[in-house]
Short mmCIF file of C-alpha atoms in Angstrom, two decimals:
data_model
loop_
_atom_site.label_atom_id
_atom_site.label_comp_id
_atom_site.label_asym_id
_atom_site.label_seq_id
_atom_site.Cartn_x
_atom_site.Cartn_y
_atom_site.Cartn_z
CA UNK A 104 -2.14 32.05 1.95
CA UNK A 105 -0.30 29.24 -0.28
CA UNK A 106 -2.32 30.13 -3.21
CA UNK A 107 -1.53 34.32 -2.79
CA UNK A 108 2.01 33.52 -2.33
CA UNK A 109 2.13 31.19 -5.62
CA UNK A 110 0.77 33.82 -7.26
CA UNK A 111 3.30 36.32 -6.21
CA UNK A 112 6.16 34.00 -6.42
CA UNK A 113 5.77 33.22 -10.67
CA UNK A 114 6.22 36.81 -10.88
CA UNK A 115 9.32 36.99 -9.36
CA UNK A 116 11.15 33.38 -10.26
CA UNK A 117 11.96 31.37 -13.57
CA UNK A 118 9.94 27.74 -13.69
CA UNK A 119 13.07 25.62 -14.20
CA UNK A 120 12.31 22.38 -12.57
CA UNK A 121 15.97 21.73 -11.17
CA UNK A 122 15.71 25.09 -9.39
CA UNK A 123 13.50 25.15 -6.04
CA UNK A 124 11.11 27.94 -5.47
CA UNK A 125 11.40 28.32 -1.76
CA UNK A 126 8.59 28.80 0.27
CA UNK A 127 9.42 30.05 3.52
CA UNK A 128 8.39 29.59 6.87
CA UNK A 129 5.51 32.37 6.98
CA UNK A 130 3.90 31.24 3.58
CA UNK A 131 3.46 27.75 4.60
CA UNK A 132 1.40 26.00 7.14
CA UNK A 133 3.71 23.62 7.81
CA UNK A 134 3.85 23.35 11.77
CA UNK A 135 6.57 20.94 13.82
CA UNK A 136 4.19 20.50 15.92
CA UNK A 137 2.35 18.14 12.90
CA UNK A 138 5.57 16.42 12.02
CA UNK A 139 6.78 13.11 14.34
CA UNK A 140 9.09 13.70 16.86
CA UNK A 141 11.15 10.95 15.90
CA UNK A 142 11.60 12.54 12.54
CA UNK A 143 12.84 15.77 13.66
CA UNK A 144 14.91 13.88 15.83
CA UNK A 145 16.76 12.19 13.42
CA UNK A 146 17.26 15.12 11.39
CA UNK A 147 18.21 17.37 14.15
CA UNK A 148 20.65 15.05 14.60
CA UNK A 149 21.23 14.70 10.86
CA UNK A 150 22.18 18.64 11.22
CA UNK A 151 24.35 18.53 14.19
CA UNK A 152 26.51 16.24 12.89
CA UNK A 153 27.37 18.40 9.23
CA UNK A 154 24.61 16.64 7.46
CA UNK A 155 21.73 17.94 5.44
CA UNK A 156 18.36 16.56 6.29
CA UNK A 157 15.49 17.42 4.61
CA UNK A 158 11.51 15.99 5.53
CA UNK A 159 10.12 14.69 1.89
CA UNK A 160 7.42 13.67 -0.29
CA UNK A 161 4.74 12.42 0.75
CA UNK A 162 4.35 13.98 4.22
CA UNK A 163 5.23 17.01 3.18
CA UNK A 164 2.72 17.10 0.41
CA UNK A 165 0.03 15.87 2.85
CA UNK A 166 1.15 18.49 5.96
CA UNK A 167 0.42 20.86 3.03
CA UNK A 168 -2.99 19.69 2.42
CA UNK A 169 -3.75 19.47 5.65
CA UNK A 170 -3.80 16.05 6.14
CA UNK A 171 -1.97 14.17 8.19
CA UNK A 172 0.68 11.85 6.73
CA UNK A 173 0.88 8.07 7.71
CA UNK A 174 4.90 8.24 7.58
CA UNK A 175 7.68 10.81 7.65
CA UNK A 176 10.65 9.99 5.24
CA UNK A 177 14.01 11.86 5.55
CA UNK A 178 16.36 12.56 2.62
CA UNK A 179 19.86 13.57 3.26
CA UNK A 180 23.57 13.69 1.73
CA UNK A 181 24.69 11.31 4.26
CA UNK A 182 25.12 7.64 2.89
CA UNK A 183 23.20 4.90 4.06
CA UNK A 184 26.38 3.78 6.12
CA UNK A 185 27.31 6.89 7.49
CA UNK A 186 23.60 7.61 8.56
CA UNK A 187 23.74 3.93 10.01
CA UNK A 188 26.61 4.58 11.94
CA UNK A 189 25.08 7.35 13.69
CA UNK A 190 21.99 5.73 15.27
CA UNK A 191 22.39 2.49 16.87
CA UNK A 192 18.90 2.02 16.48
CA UNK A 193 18.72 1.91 12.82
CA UNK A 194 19.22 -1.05 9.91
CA UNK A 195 20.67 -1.14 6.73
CA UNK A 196 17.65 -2.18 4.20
CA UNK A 197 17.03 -2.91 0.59
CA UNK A 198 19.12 -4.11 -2.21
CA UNK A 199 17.01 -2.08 -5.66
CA UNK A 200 17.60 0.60 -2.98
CA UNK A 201 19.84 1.31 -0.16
CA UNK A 202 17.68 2.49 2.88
CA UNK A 203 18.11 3.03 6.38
CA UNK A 204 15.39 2.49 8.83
CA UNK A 205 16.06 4.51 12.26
CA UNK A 206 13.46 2.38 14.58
CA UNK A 207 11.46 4.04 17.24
CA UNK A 208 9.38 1.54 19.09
CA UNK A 209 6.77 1.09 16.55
CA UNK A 210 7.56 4.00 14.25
CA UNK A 211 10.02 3.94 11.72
CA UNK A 212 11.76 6.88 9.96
CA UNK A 213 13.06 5.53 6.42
CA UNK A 214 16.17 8.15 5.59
CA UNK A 215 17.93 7.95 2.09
CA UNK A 216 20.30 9.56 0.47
CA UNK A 217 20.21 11.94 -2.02
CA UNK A 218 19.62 10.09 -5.33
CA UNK A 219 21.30 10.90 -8.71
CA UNK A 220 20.61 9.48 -12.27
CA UNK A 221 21.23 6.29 -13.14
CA UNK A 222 23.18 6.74 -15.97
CA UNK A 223 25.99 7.93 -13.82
CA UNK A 224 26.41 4.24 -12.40
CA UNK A 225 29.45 3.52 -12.36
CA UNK A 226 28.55 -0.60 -12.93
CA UNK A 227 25.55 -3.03 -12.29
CA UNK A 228 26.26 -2.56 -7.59
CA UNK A 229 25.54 1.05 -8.38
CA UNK A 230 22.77 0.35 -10.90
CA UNK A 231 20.81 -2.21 -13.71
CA UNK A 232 17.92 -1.98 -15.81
CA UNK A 233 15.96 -4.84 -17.51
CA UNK A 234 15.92 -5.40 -20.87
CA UNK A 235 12.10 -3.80 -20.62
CA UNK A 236 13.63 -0.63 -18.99
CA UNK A 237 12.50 -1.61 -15.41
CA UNK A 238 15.40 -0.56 -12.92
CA UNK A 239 16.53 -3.51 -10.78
CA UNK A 240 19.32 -1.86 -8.60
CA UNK A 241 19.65 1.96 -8.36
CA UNK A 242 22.33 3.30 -5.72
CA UNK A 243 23.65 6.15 -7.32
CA UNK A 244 23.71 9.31 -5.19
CA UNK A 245 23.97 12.63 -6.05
CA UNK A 246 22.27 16.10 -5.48
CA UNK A 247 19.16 17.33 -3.93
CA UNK A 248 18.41 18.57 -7.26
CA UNK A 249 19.05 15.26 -8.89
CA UNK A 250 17.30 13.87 -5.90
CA UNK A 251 13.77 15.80 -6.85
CA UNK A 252 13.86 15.07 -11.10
CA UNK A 253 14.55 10.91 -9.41
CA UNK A 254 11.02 11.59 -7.57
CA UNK A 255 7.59 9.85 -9.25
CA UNK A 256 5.14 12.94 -8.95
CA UNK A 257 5.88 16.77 -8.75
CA UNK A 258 3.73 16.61 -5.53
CA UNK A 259 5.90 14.33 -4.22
CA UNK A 260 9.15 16.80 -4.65
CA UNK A 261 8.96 18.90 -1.81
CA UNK A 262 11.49 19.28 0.69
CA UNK A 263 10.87 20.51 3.83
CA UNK A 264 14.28 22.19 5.45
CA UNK A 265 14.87 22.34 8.64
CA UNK A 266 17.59 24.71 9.12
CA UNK A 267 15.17 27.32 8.06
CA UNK A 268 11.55 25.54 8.29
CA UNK A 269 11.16 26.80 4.57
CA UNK A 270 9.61 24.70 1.57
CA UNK A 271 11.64 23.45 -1.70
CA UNK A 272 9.64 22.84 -4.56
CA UNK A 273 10.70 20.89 -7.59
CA UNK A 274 9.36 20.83 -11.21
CA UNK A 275 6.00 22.68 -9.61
CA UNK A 276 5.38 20.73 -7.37
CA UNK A 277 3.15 23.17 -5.12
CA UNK A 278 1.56 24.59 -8.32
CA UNK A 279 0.58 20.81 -8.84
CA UNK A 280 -0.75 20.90 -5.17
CA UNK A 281 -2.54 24.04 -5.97
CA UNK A 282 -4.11 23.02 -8.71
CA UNK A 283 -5.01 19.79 -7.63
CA UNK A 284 -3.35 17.19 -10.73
CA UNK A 285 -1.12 14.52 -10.19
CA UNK A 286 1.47 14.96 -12.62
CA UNK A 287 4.97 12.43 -13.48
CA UNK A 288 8.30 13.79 -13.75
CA UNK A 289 10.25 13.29 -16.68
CA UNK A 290 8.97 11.17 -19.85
CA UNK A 291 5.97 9.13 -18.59
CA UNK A 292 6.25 6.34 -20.20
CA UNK A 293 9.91 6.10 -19.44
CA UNK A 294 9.32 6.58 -15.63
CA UNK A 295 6.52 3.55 -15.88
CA UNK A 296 8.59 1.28 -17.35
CA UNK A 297 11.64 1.91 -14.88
CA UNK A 298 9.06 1.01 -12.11
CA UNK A 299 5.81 -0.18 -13.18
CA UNK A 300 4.32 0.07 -9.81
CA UNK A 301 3.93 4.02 -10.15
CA UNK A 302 1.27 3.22 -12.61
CA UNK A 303 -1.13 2.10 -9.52
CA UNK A 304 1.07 4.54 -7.08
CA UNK A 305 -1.08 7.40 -9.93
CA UNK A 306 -4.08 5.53 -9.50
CA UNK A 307 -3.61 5.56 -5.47
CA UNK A 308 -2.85 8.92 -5.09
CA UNK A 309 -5.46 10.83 -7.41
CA UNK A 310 -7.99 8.97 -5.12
CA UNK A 311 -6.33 9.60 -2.04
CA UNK A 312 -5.81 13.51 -2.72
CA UNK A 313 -8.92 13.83 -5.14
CA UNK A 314 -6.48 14.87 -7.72
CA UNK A 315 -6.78 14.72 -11.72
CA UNK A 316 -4.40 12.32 -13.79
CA UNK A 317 -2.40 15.08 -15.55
CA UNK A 318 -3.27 14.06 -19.63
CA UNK A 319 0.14 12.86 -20.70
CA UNK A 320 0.89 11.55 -17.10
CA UNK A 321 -2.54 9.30 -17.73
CA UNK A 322 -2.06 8.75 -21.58
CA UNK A 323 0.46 5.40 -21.73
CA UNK A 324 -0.77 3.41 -18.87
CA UNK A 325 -3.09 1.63 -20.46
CA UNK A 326 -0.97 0.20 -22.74
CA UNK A 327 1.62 -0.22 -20.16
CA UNK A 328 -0.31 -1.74 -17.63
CA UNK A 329 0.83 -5.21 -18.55
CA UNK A 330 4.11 -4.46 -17.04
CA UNK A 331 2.56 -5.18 -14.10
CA UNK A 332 3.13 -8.51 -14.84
CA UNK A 333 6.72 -8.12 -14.41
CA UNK A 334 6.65 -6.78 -10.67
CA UNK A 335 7.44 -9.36 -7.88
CA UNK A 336 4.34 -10.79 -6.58
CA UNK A 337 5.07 -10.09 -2.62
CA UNK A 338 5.64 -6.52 -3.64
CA UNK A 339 2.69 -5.90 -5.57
CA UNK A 340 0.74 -7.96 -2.17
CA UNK A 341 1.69 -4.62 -0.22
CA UNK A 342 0.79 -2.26 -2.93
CA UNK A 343 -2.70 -3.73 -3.07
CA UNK A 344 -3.30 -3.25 0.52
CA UNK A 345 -1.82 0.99 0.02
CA UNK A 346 -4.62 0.61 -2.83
CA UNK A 347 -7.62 -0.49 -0.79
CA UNK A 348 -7.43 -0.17 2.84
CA UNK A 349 -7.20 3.33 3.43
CA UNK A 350 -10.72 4.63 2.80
CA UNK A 351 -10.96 5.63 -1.23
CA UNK A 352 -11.20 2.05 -1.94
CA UNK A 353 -14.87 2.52 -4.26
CA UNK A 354 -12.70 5.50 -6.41
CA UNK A 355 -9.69 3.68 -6.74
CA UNK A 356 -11.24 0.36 -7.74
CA UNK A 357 -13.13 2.65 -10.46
CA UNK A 358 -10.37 4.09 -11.59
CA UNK A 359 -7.89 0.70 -11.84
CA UNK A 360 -10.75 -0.51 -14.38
CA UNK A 361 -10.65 2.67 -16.35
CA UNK A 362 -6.86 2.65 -16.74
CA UNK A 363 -6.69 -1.44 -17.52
CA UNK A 364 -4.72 -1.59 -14.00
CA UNK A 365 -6.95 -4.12 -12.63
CA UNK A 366 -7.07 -6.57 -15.02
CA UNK A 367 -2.89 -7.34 -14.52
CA UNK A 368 -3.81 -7.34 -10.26
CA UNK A 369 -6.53 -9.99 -10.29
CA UNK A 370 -7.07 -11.35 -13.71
CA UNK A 371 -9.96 -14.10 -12.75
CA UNK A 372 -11.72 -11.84 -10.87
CA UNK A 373 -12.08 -8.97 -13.98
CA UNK A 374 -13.04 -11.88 -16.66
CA UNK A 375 -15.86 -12.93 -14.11
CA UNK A 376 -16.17 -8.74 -14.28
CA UNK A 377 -16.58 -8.74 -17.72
CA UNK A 378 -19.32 -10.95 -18.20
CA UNK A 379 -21.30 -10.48 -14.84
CA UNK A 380 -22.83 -7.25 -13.67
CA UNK A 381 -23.76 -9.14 -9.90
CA UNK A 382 -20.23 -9.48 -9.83
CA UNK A 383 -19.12 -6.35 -10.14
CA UNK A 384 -21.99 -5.12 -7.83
CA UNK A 385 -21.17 -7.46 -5.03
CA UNK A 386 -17.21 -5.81 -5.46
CA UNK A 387 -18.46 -2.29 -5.29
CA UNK A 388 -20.40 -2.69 -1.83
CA UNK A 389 -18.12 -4.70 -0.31
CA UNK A 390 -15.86 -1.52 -1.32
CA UNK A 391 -18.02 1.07 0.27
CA UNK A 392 -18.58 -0.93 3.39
CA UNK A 393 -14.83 -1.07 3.76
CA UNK A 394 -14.52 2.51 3.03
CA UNK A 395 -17.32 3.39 5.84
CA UNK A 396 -15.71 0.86 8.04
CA UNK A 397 -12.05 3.04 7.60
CA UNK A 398 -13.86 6.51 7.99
CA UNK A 399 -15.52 5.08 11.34
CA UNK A 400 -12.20 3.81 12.74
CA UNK A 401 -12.77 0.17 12.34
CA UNK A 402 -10.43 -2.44 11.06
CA UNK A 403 -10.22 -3.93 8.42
CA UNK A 404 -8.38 -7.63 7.68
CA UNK A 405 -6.61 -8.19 4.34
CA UNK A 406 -8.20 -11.46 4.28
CA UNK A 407 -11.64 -10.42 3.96
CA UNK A 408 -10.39 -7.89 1.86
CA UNK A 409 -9.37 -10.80 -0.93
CA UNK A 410 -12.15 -12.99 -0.18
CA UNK A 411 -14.29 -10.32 -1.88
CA UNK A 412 -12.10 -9.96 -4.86
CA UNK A 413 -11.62 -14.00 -5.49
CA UNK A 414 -15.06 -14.98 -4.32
CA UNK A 415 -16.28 -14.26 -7.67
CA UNK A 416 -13.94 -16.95 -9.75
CA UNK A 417 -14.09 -19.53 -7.30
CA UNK A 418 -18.03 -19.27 -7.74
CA UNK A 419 -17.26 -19.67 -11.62
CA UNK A 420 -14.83 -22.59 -10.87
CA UNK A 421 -16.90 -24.13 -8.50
CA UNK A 422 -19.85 -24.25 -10.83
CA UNK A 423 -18.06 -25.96 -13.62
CA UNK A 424 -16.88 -28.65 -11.28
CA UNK A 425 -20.38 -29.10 -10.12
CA UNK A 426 -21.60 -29.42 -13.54
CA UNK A 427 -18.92 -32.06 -13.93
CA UNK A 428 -20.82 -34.26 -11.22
CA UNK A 429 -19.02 -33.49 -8.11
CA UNK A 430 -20.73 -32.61 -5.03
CA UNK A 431 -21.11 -29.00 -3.77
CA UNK A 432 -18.20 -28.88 -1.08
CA UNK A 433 -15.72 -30.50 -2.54
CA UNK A 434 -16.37 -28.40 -5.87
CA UNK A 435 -15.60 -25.68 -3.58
CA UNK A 436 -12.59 -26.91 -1.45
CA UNK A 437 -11.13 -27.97 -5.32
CA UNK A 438 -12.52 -24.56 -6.87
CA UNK A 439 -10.77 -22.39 -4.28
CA UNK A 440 -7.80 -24.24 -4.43
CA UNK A 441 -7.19 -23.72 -7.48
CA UNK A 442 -8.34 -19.87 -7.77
CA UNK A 443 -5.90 -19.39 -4.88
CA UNK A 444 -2.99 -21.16 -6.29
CA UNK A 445 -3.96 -18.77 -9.95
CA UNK A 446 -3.62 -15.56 -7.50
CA UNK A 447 -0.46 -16.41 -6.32
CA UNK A 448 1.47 -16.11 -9.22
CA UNK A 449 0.03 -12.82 -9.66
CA UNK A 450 0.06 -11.34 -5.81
CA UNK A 451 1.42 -13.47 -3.51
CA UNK A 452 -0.81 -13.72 -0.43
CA UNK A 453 0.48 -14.58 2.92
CA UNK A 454 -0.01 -17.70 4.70
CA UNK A 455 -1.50 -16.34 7.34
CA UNK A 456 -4.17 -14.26 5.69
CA UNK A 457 -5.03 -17.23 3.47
CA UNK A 458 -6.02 -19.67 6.02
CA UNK A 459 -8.62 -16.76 7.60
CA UNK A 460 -9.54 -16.33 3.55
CA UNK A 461 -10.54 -19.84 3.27
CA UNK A 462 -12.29 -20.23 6.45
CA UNK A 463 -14.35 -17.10 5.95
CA UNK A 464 -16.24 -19.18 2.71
CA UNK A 465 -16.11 -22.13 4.12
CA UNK A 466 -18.45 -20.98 7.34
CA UNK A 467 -20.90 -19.83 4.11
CA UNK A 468 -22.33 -22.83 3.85
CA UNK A 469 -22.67 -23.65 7.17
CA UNK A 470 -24.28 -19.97 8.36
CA UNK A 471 -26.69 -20.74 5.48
CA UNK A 472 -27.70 -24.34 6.23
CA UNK A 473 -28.11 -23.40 10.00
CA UNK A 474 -28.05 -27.07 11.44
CA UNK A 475 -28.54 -26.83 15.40
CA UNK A 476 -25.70 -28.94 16.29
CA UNK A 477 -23.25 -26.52 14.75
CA UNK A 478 -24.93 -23.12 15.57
CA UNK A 479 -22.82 -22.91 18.87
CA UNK A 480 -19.75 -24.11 17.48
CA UNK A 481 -20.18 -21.78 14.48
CA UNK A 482 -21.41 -19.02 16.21
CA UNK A 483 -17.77 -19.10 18.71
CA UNK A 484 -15.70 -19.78 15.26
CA UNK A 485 -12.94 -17.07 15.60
CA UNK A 486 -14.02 -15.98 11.86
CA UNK A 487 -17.26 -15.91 12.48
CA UNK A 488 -17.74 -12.49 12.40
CA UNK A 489 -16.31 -11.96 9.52
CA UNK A 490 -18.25 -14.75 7.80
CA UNK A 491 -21.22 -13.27 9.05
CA UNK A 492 -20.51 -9.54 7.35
CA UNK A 493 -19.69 -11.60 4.47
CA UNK A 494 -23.19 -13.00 4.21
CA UNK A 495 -24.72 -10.03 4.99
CA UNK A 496 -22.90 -8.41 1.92
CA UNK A 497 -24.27 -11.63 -0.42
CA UNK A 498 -27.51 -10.30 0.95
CA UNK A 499 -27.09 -6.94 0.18
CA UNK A 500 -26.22 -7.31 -3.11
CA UNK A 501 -29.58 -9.57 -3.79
CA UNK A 502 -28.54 -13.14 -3.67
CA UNK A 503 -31.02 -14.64 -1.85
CA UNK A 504 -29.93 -16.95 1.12
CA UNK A 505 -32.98 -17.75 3.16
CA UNK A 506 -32.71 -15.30 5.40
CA UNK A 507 -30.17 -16.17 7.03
CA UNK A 508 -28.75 -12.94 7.71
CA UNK A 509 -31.56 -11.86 9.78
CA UNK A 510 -31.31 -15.03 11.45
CA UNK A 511 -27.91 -14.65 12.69
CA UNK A 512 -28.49 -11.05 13.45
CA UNK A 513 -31.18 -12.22 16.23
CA UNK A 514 -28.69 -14.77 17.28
CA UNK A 515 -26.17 -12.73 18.37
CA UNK A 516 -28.41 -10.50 20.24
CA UNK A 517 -30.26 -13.22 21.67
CA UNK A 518 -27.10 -15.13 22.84
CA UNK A 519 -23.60 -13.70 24.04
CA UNK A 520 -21.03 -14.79 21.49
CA UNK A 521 -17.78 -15.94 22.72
CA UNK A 522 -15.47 -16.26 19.83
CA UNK A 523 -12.45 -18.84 20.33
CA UNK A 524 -8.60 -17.87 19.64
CA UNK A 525 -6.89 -19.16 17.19
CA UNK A 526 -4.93 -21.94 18.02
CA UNK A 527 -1.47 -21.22 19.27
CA UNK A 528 1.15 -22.78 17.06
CA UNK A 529 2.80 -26.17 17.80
CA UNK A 530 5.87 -26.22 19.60
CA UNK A 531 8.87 -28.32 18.05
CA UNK A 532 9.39 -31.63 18.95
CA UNK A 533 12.70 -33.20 19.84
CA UNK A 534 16.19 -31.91 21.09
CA UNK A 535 15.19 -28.34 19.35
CA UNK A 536 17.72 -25.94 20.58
CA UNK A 537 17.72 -22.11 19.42
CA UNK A 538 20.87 -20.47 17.91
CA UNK A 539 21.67 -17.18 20.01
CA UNK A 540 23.19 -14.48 18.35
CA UNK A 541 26.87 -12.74 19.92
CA UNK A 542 25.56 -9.73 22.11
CA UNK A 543 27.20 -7.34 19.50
CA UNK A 544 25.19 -8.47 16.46
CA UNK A 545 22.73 -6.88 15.32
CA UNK A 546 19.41 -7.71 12.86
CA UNK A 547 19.54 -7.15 9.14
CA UNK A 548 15.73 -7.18 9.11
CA UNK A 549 13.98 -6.28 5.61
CA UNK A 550 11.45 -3.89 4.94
CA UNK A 551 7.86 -5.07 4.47
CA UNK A 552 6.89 -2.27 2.47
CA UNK A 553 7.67 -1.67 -1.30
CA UNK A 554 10.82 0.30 -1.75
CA UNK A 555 9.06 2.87 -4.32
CA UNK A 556 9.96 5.96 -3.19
CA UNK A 557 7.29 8.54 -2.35
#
């Protein structure tokens, strides 16, 4: 039905891209029924109270394909404050960009306002750019058409309304959809360098959707791709985790390499890449085993996630220390040191998946070796398991570990494995005495996902 109605609708209306072509209700298979019903509660309320609200980007784009979206975003005319005022549940967030986040138990609906062009900044609160073009603050609101030429990806420029329940597309977007390419609005390599991060946001989304790189959408990035360097590290920790751990994780590695994207994310990793074909192998399973782990419904930690990716350079490091006369694990404790410390200044990993990281290799050794006194302790480590699919992936891959895999295998079925908890953390000593907030106050808590808009 979309694709008859396209057809019929270029007939009938001019392709400017700040004019919507409106898709209503009947020509859509949008449903409320698909759509949270915390987000049509905040932009019921949105309407009630004068406001426009409109459901955008991504989760319209995916209702549209039939999938179902991960979040719900709202876009409205309503500034940040006056949206805060009108649900106590909700938080101010964001300093490149003004957000509010109305909380729902454990769903959040991210509302912003209607965004207009930078260059109508009124001074460096409103909006700033970096010397390299990248846009540091940008709280200029305008329009809804302003709003949709401000979005990435045409795809990402539909508005759902719902005083009507129609459809607004911007700059084709739902010819895009139709069509299946992934196309930028505006200049691309203009949009890139205001925000770097929609170079991988491309990558992400042509493996998600199965979409083409539109030709002059694909053409700069990899020349651009070294602006990646410029991105804050905890940001670009979050974007990694959008890049791999939601099931196209094989496609999207491929095409990060093919665009020069990966390089910037983990540069030891791609020069062990470059000169190693095991390496690269060992990557690529551990990537379809985490994409068959998604599709099944399993989980999937970050930290495993990274001790695939930096396994390979510490190996490298490791080696040259060994070569250097020092014994095997403390060439390793050294080696991944210093990979990890390397990493950092490029995606900064959290403490808490970096202790898991490190304790995943270090049970390597001691899974392989297979001494008696420490097969029980081993066996009820709380990483064990993952240790143990980590060997199994060495194995897979060809390295050959004296078969230990199928030696552990037998163990667990032969034995019932309790693993132990990790440790709860230590409680403060002395005269430790919390500060209590006044009853009124309330939390300006910050968002722990990247503020690219989608």
């Amino acid at each position: 039905m979309l694709k008859r109605f396209i057809s019929k609708f270029k007939k009938n209306q001019p392709q400017d891209p700040l004019r919507a072509q409106i898709i209503p209700r009947d020509h859509h298979s949008i449903s409320r029924t698909n759509i949270s019903e915390y987000a049509l509660k905040v932009l019921y309320r949105l309407k009630k109270e004068g406001y426009e609200g409109y459901l955008v980007g991504g989760g319209v784009r995916d209702l549209l394909l039939g999938q179902e979206p991960k979040d719900f975003d709202v876009v409205t005319d309503a500034t940040p404050e006056q949206v805060r005022r009108l649900f106590n549940n909700s938080r101010l967030i964001g300093k490149r960009f003004k957000l509010v986040h109305v909380v729902f138990g454990r769903e959040i609906i991210e509302v912003a306002t209607f965004r207009g062009h930078h260059s109508n900044a009124t001074g460096k609160q409103e909006a700033h750019q970096s010397e390299s073009g990248m846009l540091l603050r940008d709280n200029v609101y305008g329009t809804i058409e302003e709003d949709a030429m401000r979005r990435d990806f045409t795809v990402n420029a539909l508005y759902y309304n719902i005083h009507n329940f129609a459809v607004h597309s911007y700059a084709g977007g739902i010819d895009d959809i139709h069509n299946g390419q992934l196309r930028l609005i505006g200049d691309p390599a203009t949009r890139y360098r205001e925000d770097p991060v929609r170079m991988i946001r491309a990558v992400r989304f042509a493996a998600k959707l199965n979409f083409e790189i539109e030709a002059e959408t694909a053409a700069p990035i990899s020349e651009l791709a070294p602006l990646l360097g410029e991105i804050p590290p905890a940001r670009l920790f979050e974007e990694v985790l959008k890049l791999f751990m939601a099931g196209h994780a094989l496609e999207t590695f491929r095409l990060l390499e093919e665009y020069s994207l990966f390089e910037p994310l983990f540069p030891q990793t791609q020069q062990c890449l470059d000169t190693s074909d095991f390496y690269r192998q060992f990557i690529e399973q551990a990537l379809i085993n985490s994409d068959d782990r998604i599709r099944q419904g399993k989980t999937l930690t970050p930290a495993f996630l990274y001790a695939v990716f930096l396994w390979p350079p510490m190996l490298e490091q490791s080696k040259l220390l060994a070569d250097k006369g020092m014994p095997p694990a403390p060439a390793m404790h050294q080696a991944a040191s210093q990979v990890m410390s390397n990493q950092q200044a490029r995606i900064a990993i959290p403490r808490r998946f970096i202790t898991p990281l490190r304790e995943i290799w270090d049970l390597q050794r001691r899974l392989i070796r297979r001494q008696a006194k420490f097969v029980e302790s081993t066996a009820s480590h709380p990483r064990f398991r993952a240790a143990y699919d980590f060997l199994l992936l060495r194995e897979a891959v060809g390295e050959s570990l004296n078969g230990s895999g199928n030696w552990w295998t037998k163990y667990q079925e032969e034995n019932e494995i309790v693993p132990q908890h990790d440790p709860a953390p230590k409680k403060r000593k002395g005269n430790y005495r919390p500060r209590h907030r006044d009853r009124g106050s309330k939390s300006n808590g910050r968002s722990k996902g990247p503020r690219t808009r989608s």
